[in-house]
Amino acid sequence: MTSIPNEWPNFHGMPDDDALTASRPRGQKLAPWIWWDGEVRESAAPNVHYYANALHYGTAVFEGIRCYPTDRGPGLVRLREHLERMLLSARIYGMKVPFDVDALARGAIEVTRRNGIQNGYLRPLAYFGSGPIDLKPKRECPVNVFIAVRELGTFLGPDALRKGIRLMVSSWRRPHHTVLPTMAKASGHYANSVLAAHEAMDRGFDDAILLNQDGTVSCATGHNVFFVKAGTLFTNDEASSIVPGITRDCVLSIARDNNVPVQIKAFTREELLRADEVFLTGTAAEVTPVRELDSASFATGKGTLGALFQRAYLRAVTGRDEKHADWLTAVA
Ligand SMILES: Cc1ncc(COP(=O)(O)O)c(C=O)c1O
């Protein structure tokens, strides 16, 4: 079924497993340069007004884009798709972003290069600035846009990729797509994720799964959910109030490359508890195995499909898979 050998824990064709994580930054140091409204500036210089509408009402839209070291220098993962998604999120909130995808892509490349980043995370963000204290920011509030850069290694902890993480089902539900446009990445939506993430942290878990209003599974706090049952890969779609992730799309494409059967459908917490394997995907989380969900435990590591997807994904985003070379934009 699979064309990629899925030995574990060695990443064939990757730096060896220790180098993979050991060479990554441990912290999230901010980079000295930021792209702000069309120019690269010192990141300490610009300020957000205390009456920015976004600060009060969550009216910002944003993206998270990874930068990885490759043999041809740093590469940005699926840059255009991320920027297109940000402009679609902006459209829904009535925000006219004064830059198109090409201008934002040039800005992203320029600011990454200027900061000399290898393992990094770009945060493009467009927000409604200062204006009247009403709820109609599209009438008078300016729209400002920045692309901030920071270092980023393994997001869910240094051992997460290798050993997997522990999740709980949150007592908070994810807002339904009739309540908020849940496919959009808008700041206000993440108050819900913060509540669930704090609840998980306070109870000693690494992250949380949020259910929908109908009781089916939506997503983790900032990641999509996959599970494997009897060799079939399952995930849900936008009808489950998710952000349909770009990493999710990469994994589905790797599944096609490897003839792994896939079913995209709404699924219940019980189906997840009965799964053979569970893993999360996201720009920050990459492909992170889940070793426990509440009282259930799952296979991780050697021989799992999750390991295959993780390895194939990391190969592709570090420029080691010609088939997906178009996922990367060179910074050099
Ligand atoms: C709620 C939510 N779900 C899923 C994802 C994963 O999306 P992506 O793979 O595009 O980063 C994210 C992160 O952007 C998110 O915030």
Short mmCIF file of C-alpha atoms and ligand atoms in Angstrom, two decimals:
data_model
loop_
_atom_site.label_atom_id
_atom_site.label_comp_id
_atom_site.label_asym_id
_atom_site.label_seq_id
_atom_site.Cartn_x
_atom_site.Cartn_y
_atom_site.Cartn_z
CA MET A 1 0.00 0.00 0.00
CA THR A 2 2.72 2.46 0.96
CA SER A 3 5.62 3.50 -1.21
CA ILE A 4 7.57 5.20 1.61
CA PRO A 5 9.24 2.88 4.12
CA ASN A 6 7.92 3.94 7.51
CA GLU A 7 10.71 2.83 9.79
CA TRP A 8 10.75 4.58 13.14
CA PRO A 9 12.28 6.55 14.72
CA ASN A 10 14.74 7.28 11.88
CA PHE A 11 13.67 9.75 9.23
CA HIS A 12 15.06 8.31 6.01
CA GLY A 13 16.67 11.09 4.02
CA MET A 14 16.19 13.55 6.88
CA PRO A 15 18.78 14.64 9.36
CA ASP A 16 18.81 11.80 11.90
CA ASP A 17 16.09 11.93 14.48
CA ASP A 18 18.17 13.69 17.10
CA ALA A 19 19.36 16.30 14.62
CA LEU A 20 15.79 16.91 13.52
CA THR A 21 14.74 18.28 16.87
CA ALA A 22 18.12 19.16 18.35
CA SER A 23 18.92 21.55 15.50
CA ARG A 24 15.67 23.42 16.02
CA PRO A 25 15.35 26.51 18.19
CA ARG A 26 13.96 25.83 21.67
CA GLY A 27 12.44 29.26 22.18
CA GLN A 28 10.32 31.60 20.07
CA LYS A 29 12.70 34.54 19.82
CA LEU A 30 11.20 37.52 17.98
CA ALA A 31 13.07 38.59 14.86
CA PRO A 32 14.46 42.14 14.70
CA TRP A 33 12.68 43.12 11.46
CA ILE A 34 8.97 43.27 10.65
CA TRP A 35 7.11 44.05 7.42
CA TRP A 36 4.57 46.75 8.28
CA ASP A 37 2.18 48.29 5.74
CA GLY A 38 4.54 47.68 2.85
CA GLU A 39 7.97 48.39 4.38
CA VAL A 40 10.50 46.45 6.40
CA ARG A 41 11.03 48.23 9.74
CA GLU A 42 12.69 47.49 13.06
CA SER A 43 10.19 45.31 14.89
CA ALA A 44 10.48 47.32 18.11
CA ALA A 45 9.34 50.52 16.35
CA PRO A 46 5.67 50.27 15.27
CA ASN A 47 2.87 50.39 17.82
CA VAL A 48 -0.78 49.38 17.82
CA HIS A 49 -3.13 52.17 18.97
CA TYR A 50 -4.84 51.48 22.30
CA TYR A 51 -8.16 52.16 20.59
CA ALA A 52 -7.51 49.78 17.70
CA ASN A 53 -10.86 48.16 16.96
CA ALA A 54 -9.15 44.76 16.77
CA LEU A 55 -7.93 45.00 20.35
CA HIS A 56 -11.45 45.64 21.62
CA TYR A 57 -13.53 43.43 19.34
CA GLY A 58 -11.16 40.78 17.92
CA THR A 59 -11.41 42.19 14.39
CA ALA A 60 -8.10 40.96 12.98
CA VAL A 61 -7.44 38.17 10.51
CA PHE A 62 -4.18 36.33 10.38
CA GLU A 63 -2.13 33.38 9.18
CA GLY A 64 0.70 31.23 10.43
CA ILE A 65 3.32 30.20 7.88
CA ARG A 66 6.35 28.00 8.58
CA CYS A 67 9.83 28.54 7.28
CA TYR A 68 12.12 25.48 7.12
CA PRO A 69 15.78 25.05 6.24
CA THR A 70 16.30 23.30 2.88
CA ASP A 71 19.37 22.54 0.75
CA ARG A 72 18.48 25.63 -1.29
CA GLY A 73 18.15 27.91 1.73
CA PRO A 74 15.05 28.70 3.78
CA GLY A 75 11.69 27.84 2.22
CA LEU A 76 8.19 29.10 3.07
CA VAL A 77 5.46 26.46 3.08
CA ARG A 78 2.43 27.02 0.84
CA LEU A 79 2.88 30.74 1.05
CA ARG A 80 0.28 31.77 -1.53
CA GLU A 81 -2.43 29.50 -0.13
CA HIS A 82 -1.96 31.01 3.32
CA LEU A 83 -2.12 34.55 1.98
CA GLU A 84 -5.17 33.76 -0.15
CA ARG A 85 -6.88 32.34 2.93
CA MET A 86 -6.07 35.50 4.90
CA LEU A 87 -7.62 37.68 2.20
CA LEU A 88 -10.75 35.49 2.21
CA SER A 89 -10.95 35.76 6.01
CA ALA A 90 -10.63 39.56 5.61
CA ARG A 91 -13.37 39.68 2.99
CA ILE A 92 -15.86 38.02 5.35
CA TYR A 93 -15.14 40.66 7.99
CA GLY A 94 -15.57 43.50 5.48
CA MET A 95 -11.88 44.36 5.72
CA LYS A 96 -10.30 45.82 2.58
CA VAL A 97 -6.65 44.79 2.77
CA PRO A 98 -4.63 47.32 0.78
CA PHE A 99 -2.19 44.64 -0.52
CA ASP A 100 -2.80 41.74 -2.90
CA VAL A 101 -1.35 38.24 -2.62
CA ASP A 102 1.67 39.13 -4.79
CA ALA A 103 2.59 42.14 -2.65
CA LEU A 104 2.14 40.17 0.58
CA ALA A 105 4.21 37.27 -0.80
CA ARG A 106 7.02 39.67 -1.73
CA GLY A 107 6.82 41.15 1.77
CA ALA A 108 6.94 37.70 3.38
CA ILE A 109 10.02 36.71 1.38
CA GLU A 110 11.77 40.02 2.01
CA VAL A 111 11.22 40.03 5.77
CA THR A 112 12.24 36.37 6.12
CA ARG A 113 15.45 37.02 4.20
CA ARG A 114 16.20 40.19 6.14
CA ASN A 115 15.88 38.33 9.45
CA GLY A 116 18.11 35.45 8.32
CA ILE A 117 15.58 32.94 9.68
CA GLN A 118 15.82 29.19 9.02
CA ASN A 119 13.35 27.50 11.40
CA GLY A 120 10.73 30.20 11.69
CA TYR A 121 7.09 31.14 11.83
CA LEU A 122 5.61 34.07 9.95
CA ARG A 123 2.52 35.78 11.29
CA PRO A 124 0.84 37.94 8.66
CA LEU A 125 -1.99 39.86 10.34
CA ALA A 126 -4.45 42.46 9.06
CA TYR A 127 -6.45 44.45 11.60
CA PHE A 128 -8.94 47.25 11.99
CA GLY A 129 -7.11 50.15 13.62
CA SER A 130 -8.30 53.08 15.70
CA GLY A 131 -11.72 54.64 15.00
CA PRO A 132 -15.08 55.28 16.68
CA ILE A 133 -16.15 52.89 19.43
CA ASP A 134 -18.83 51.29 17.33
CA LEU A 135 -19.18 47.86 15.80
CA LYS A 136 -18.94 49.04 12.21
CA PRO A 137 -15.16 49.23 11.79
CA LYS A 138 -15.38 48.86 8.02
CA ARG A 139 -16.87 52.37 7.88
CA GLU A 140 -13.98 54.39 9.33
CA CYS A 141 -11.22 52.26 10.83
CA PRO A 142 -7.98 52.01 8.85
CA VAL A 143 -6.70 48.55 7.96
CA ASN A 144 -3.10 47.91 8.92
CA VAL A 145 -1.14 44.85 7.86
CA PHE A 146 2.05 43.37 9.18
CA ILE A 147 4.12 40.24 8.71
CA ALA A 148 5.98 39.39 11.91
CA VAL A 149 8.67 36.72 12.14
CA ARG A 150 9.88 34.62 15.04
CA GLU A 151 11.91 31.48 15.53
CA LEU A 152 9.92 28.31 16.03
CA GLY A 153 10.95 24.73 16.65
CA THR A 154 8.60 21.97 17.76
CA PHE A 155 5.42 23.72 18.85
CA LEU A 156 3.86 21.21 21.24
CA GLY A 157 7.08 20.48 23.16
CA PRO A 158 10.42 18.92 22.18
CA ASP A 159 9.15 15.32 22.50
CA ALA A 160 5.75 15.83 20.85
CA LEU A 161 6.71 14.72 17.34
CA ARG A 162 8.45 11.62 18.58
CA LYS A 163 6.44 10.48 21.60
CA GLY A 164 3.01 11.97 20.97
CA ILE A 165 0.80 14.14 23.17
CA ARG A 166 -2.03 13.68 25.66
CA LEU A 167 -5.41 15.26 24.94
CA MET A 168 -8.69 15.73 26.75
CA VAL A 169 -12.11 16.53 25.34
CA SER A 170 -12.79 20.10 26.39
CA SER A 171 -15.93 21.14 28.23
CA TRP A 172 -16.01 24.15 25.87
CA ARG A 173 -17.72 23.61 22.50
CA ARG A 174 -16.40 25.10 19.28
CA PRO A 175 -18.66 27.89 17.92
CA HIS A 176 -20.85 26.58 15.12
CA HIS A 177 -20.44 27.89 11.57
CA THR A 178 -23.82 29.57 11.95
CA VAL A 179 -22.40 31.58 14.89
CA LEU A 180 -19.05 32.64 13.40
CA PRO A 181 -17.46 32.05 9.99
CA THR A 182 -15.38 29.19 11.37
CA MET A 183 -13.31 28.63 8.20
CA ALA A 184 -11.79 32.09 8.72
CA LYS A 185 -8.75 32.62 10.89
CA ALA A 186 -9.97 35.67 12.81
CA SER A 187 -8.54 36.73 16.18
CA GLY A 188 -11.89 36.86 17.98
CA HIS A 189 -12.50 33.17 17.29
CA TYR A 190 -9.43 32.20 19.27
CA ALA A 191 -10.88 33.26 22.64
CA ASN A 192 -12.64 29.90 22.48
CA SER A 193 -9.33 28.11 21.80
CA VAL A 194 -7.66 29.92 24.70
CA LEU A 195 -10.36 28.73 27.12
CA ALA A 196 -9.97 25.14 25.94
CA ALA A 197 -6.15 25.29 25.99
CA HIS A 198 -6.11 26.71 29.53
CA GLU A 199 -8.54 24.03 30.68
CA ALA A 200 -6.28 21.32 29.19
CA MET A 201 -3.17 22.84 30.76
CA ASP A 202 -4.81 23.18 34.18
CA ARG A 203 -5.77 19.49 34.07
CA GLY A 204 -2.31 18.32 33.02
CA PHE A 205 -3.01 17.65 29.31
CA ASP A 206 -1.09 18.98 26.33
CA ASP A 207 -4.10 20.18 24.34
CA ALA A 208 -7.84 19.67 23.93
CA ILE A 209 -10.33 18.43 21.36
CA LEU A 210 -13.40 20.62 20.97
CA LEU A 211 -16.78 19.19 20.05
CA ASN A 212 -19.30 20.89 17.80
CA GLN A 213 -22.74 22.04 18.86
CA ASP A 214 -24.12 18.72 17.52
CA GLY A 215 -21.66 16.74 19.66
CA THR A 216 -19.43 15.54 16.80
CA VAL A 217 -15.70 16.33 16.85
CA SER A 218 -14.58 19.69 15.47
CA CYS A 219 -10.85 20.27 15.99
CA ALA A 220 -8.12 20.77 18.60
CA THR A 221 -7.35 24.29 19.85
CA GLY A 222 -5.49 25.21 16.64
CA HIS A 223 -5.09 21.94 14.78
CA ASN A 224 -7.11 19.53 12.64
CA VAL A 225 -7.87 16.02 13.84
CA PHE A 226 -7.21 12.79 11.92
CA PHE A 227 -7.69 9.20 12.99
CA VAL A 228 -6.86 5.80 11.54
CA LYS A 229 -9.13 2.80 11.85
CA ALA A 230 -8.33 -0.52 10.14
CA GLY A 231 -5.98 1.14 7.64
CA THR A 232 -8.40 3.92 6.59
CA LEU A 233 -7.62 7.56 7.30
CA PHE A 234 -10.51 9.69 8.59
CA THR A 235 -10.93 13.43 9.00
CA ASN A 236 -13.83 15.91 8.95
CA ASP A 237 -14.47 19.00 6.82
CA GLU A 238 -15.86 22.54 7.04
CA ALA A 239 -19.36 21.26 7.86
CA SER A 240 -17.81 20.35 11.26
CA SER A 241 -16.95 24.06 11.87
CA ILE A 242 -13.21 23.57 11.27
CA VAL A 243 -10.56 25.73 9.68
CA PRO A 244 -9.77 23.41 6.73
CA GLY A 245 -6.04 23.41 7.32
CA ILE A 246 -3.36 23.64 4.69
CA THR A 247 -1.39 20.96 6.56
CA ARG A 248 -4.55 18.82 6.48
CA ASP A 249 -4.53 19.27 2.71
CA CYS A 250 -0.84 18.20 2.57
CA VAL A 251 -1.65 15.04 4.54
CA LEU A 252 -4.59 14.22 2.26
CA SER A 253 -2.31 14.65 -0.72
CA ILE A 254 0.34 12.37 0.87
CA ALA A 255 -2.45 9.82 1.48
CA ARG A 256 -3.27 9.92 -2.25
CA ASP A 257 0.43 9.52 -3.13
CA ASN A 258 0.51 6.37 -1.01
CA ASN A 259 -2.91 4.92 -1.90
CA VAL A 260 -4.09 5.17 1.70
CA PRO A 261 -7.91 4.98 1.71
CA VAL A 262 -9.48 8.18 3.05
CA GLN A 263 -12.95 9.01 4.35
CA ILE A 264 -13.90 12.63 4.95
CA LYS A 265 -16.92 12.77 7.21
CA ALA A 266 -18.20 14.11 10.51
CA PHE A 267 -17.19 11.77 13.34
CA THR A 268 -18.00 11.32 16.99
CA ARG A 269 -15.90 11.35 20.13
CA GLU A 270 -16.66 7.64 20.44
CA GLU A 271 -15.20 6.91 16.99
CA LEU A 272 -12.07 8.74 18.10
CA LEU A 273 -11.87 6.75 21.34
CA ARG A 274 -12.15 3.52 19.29
CA ALA A 275 -9.46 4.57 16.77
CA ASP A 276 -6.16 2.72 16.22
CA GLU A 277 -4.24 5.98 15.80
CA VAL A 278 -5.02 9.67 16.24
CA PHE A 279 -2.90 12.60 15.09
CA LEU A 280 -3.20 16.37 14.78
CA THR A 281 -2.12 18.53 11.86
CA GLY A 282 -1.37 22.22 11.61
CA THR A 283 1.32 24.62 10.51
CA ALA A 284 2.54 24.89 14.11
CA ALA A 285 1.81 21.28 15.18
CA GLU A 286 3.05 19.77 11.86
CA VAL A 287 1.93 16.10 12.16
CA THR A 288 1.80 15.35 15.89
CA PRO A 289 0.79 11.90 17.12
CA VAL A 290 -1.72 11.66 19.97
CA ARG A 291 -0.85 8.96 22.46
CA GLU A 292 -3.83 9.43 24.80
CA LEU A 293 -7.28 10.96 24.67
CA ASP A 294 -8.93 10.97 28.09
CA SER A 295 -8.81 7.29 29.10
CA ALA A 296 -8.00 5.83 25.62
CA SER A 297 -4.49 5.23 24.30
CA PHE A 298 -3.38 4.88 20.69
CA ALA A 299 -0.52 3.42 18.67
CA THR A 300 2.31 5.82 17.87
CA GLY A 301 5.73 5.40 16.30
CA LYS A 302 7.09 2.43 14.41
CA GLY A 303 4.77 1.01 11.78
CA THR A 304 1.99 3.55 12.22
CA LEU A 305 0.44 5.49 9.38
CA GLY A 306 0.87 8.62 11.50
CA ALA A 307 4.65 8.10 11.42
CA LEU A 308 4.52 7.73 7.66
CA PHE A 309 2.56 10.97 7.26
CA GLN A 310 4.80 12.82 9.67
CA ARG A 311 7.92 11.73 7.87
CA ALA A 312 6.56 12.36 4.38
CA TYR A 313 5.32 15.81 5.44
CA LEU A 314 8.65 16.80 7.02
CA ARG A 315 10.51 15.54 3.95
CA ALA A 316 8.32 17.64 1.67
CA VAL A 317 8.54 20.86 3.70
CA THR A 318 12.31 20.59 4.00
CA GLY A 319 12.65 20.26 0.23
CA ARG A 320 13.37 16.52 0.10
CA ASP A 321 10.42 15.44 -2.03
CA GLU A 322 10.50 16.66 -5.63
CA LYS A 323 6.86 15.71 -6.10
CA HIS A 324 5.82 18.46 -3.69
CA ALA A 325 8.52 20.98 -4.54
CA ASP A 326 5.72 23.42 -5.41
CA TRP A 327 4.72 23.58 -1.73
CA LEU A 328 7.85 25.63 -1.04
CA THR A 329 8.74 29.22 -1.92
CA ALA A 330 12.49 29.81 -1.79
CA VAL A 331 13.60 32.79 0.27
CA ALA A 332 17.18 32.95 -0.99
C1 LIG B 1 -8.59 26.26 14.53
C2 LIG B 1 -7.52 25.76 13.60
N1 LIG B 1 -7.68 24.59 12.99
C3 LIG B 1 -6.75 24.10 12.15
C4 LIG B 1 -5.59 24.78 11.89
C5 LIG B 1 -4.56 24.21 10.96
O1 LIG B 1 -4.45 24.97 9.81
P1 LIG B 1 -3.11 24.99 8.95
O2 LIG B 1 -2.77 23.57 8.69
O3 LIG B 1 -3.51 25.70 7.71
O4 LIG B 1 -2.10 25.68 9.75
C6 LIG B 1 -5.38 26.02 12.51
C7 LIG B 1 -4.15 26.78 12.26
O5 LIG B 1 -4.08 27.56 11.37
C8 LIG B 1 -6.37 26.52 13.37
O6 LIG B 1 -6.19 27.68 14.00
#
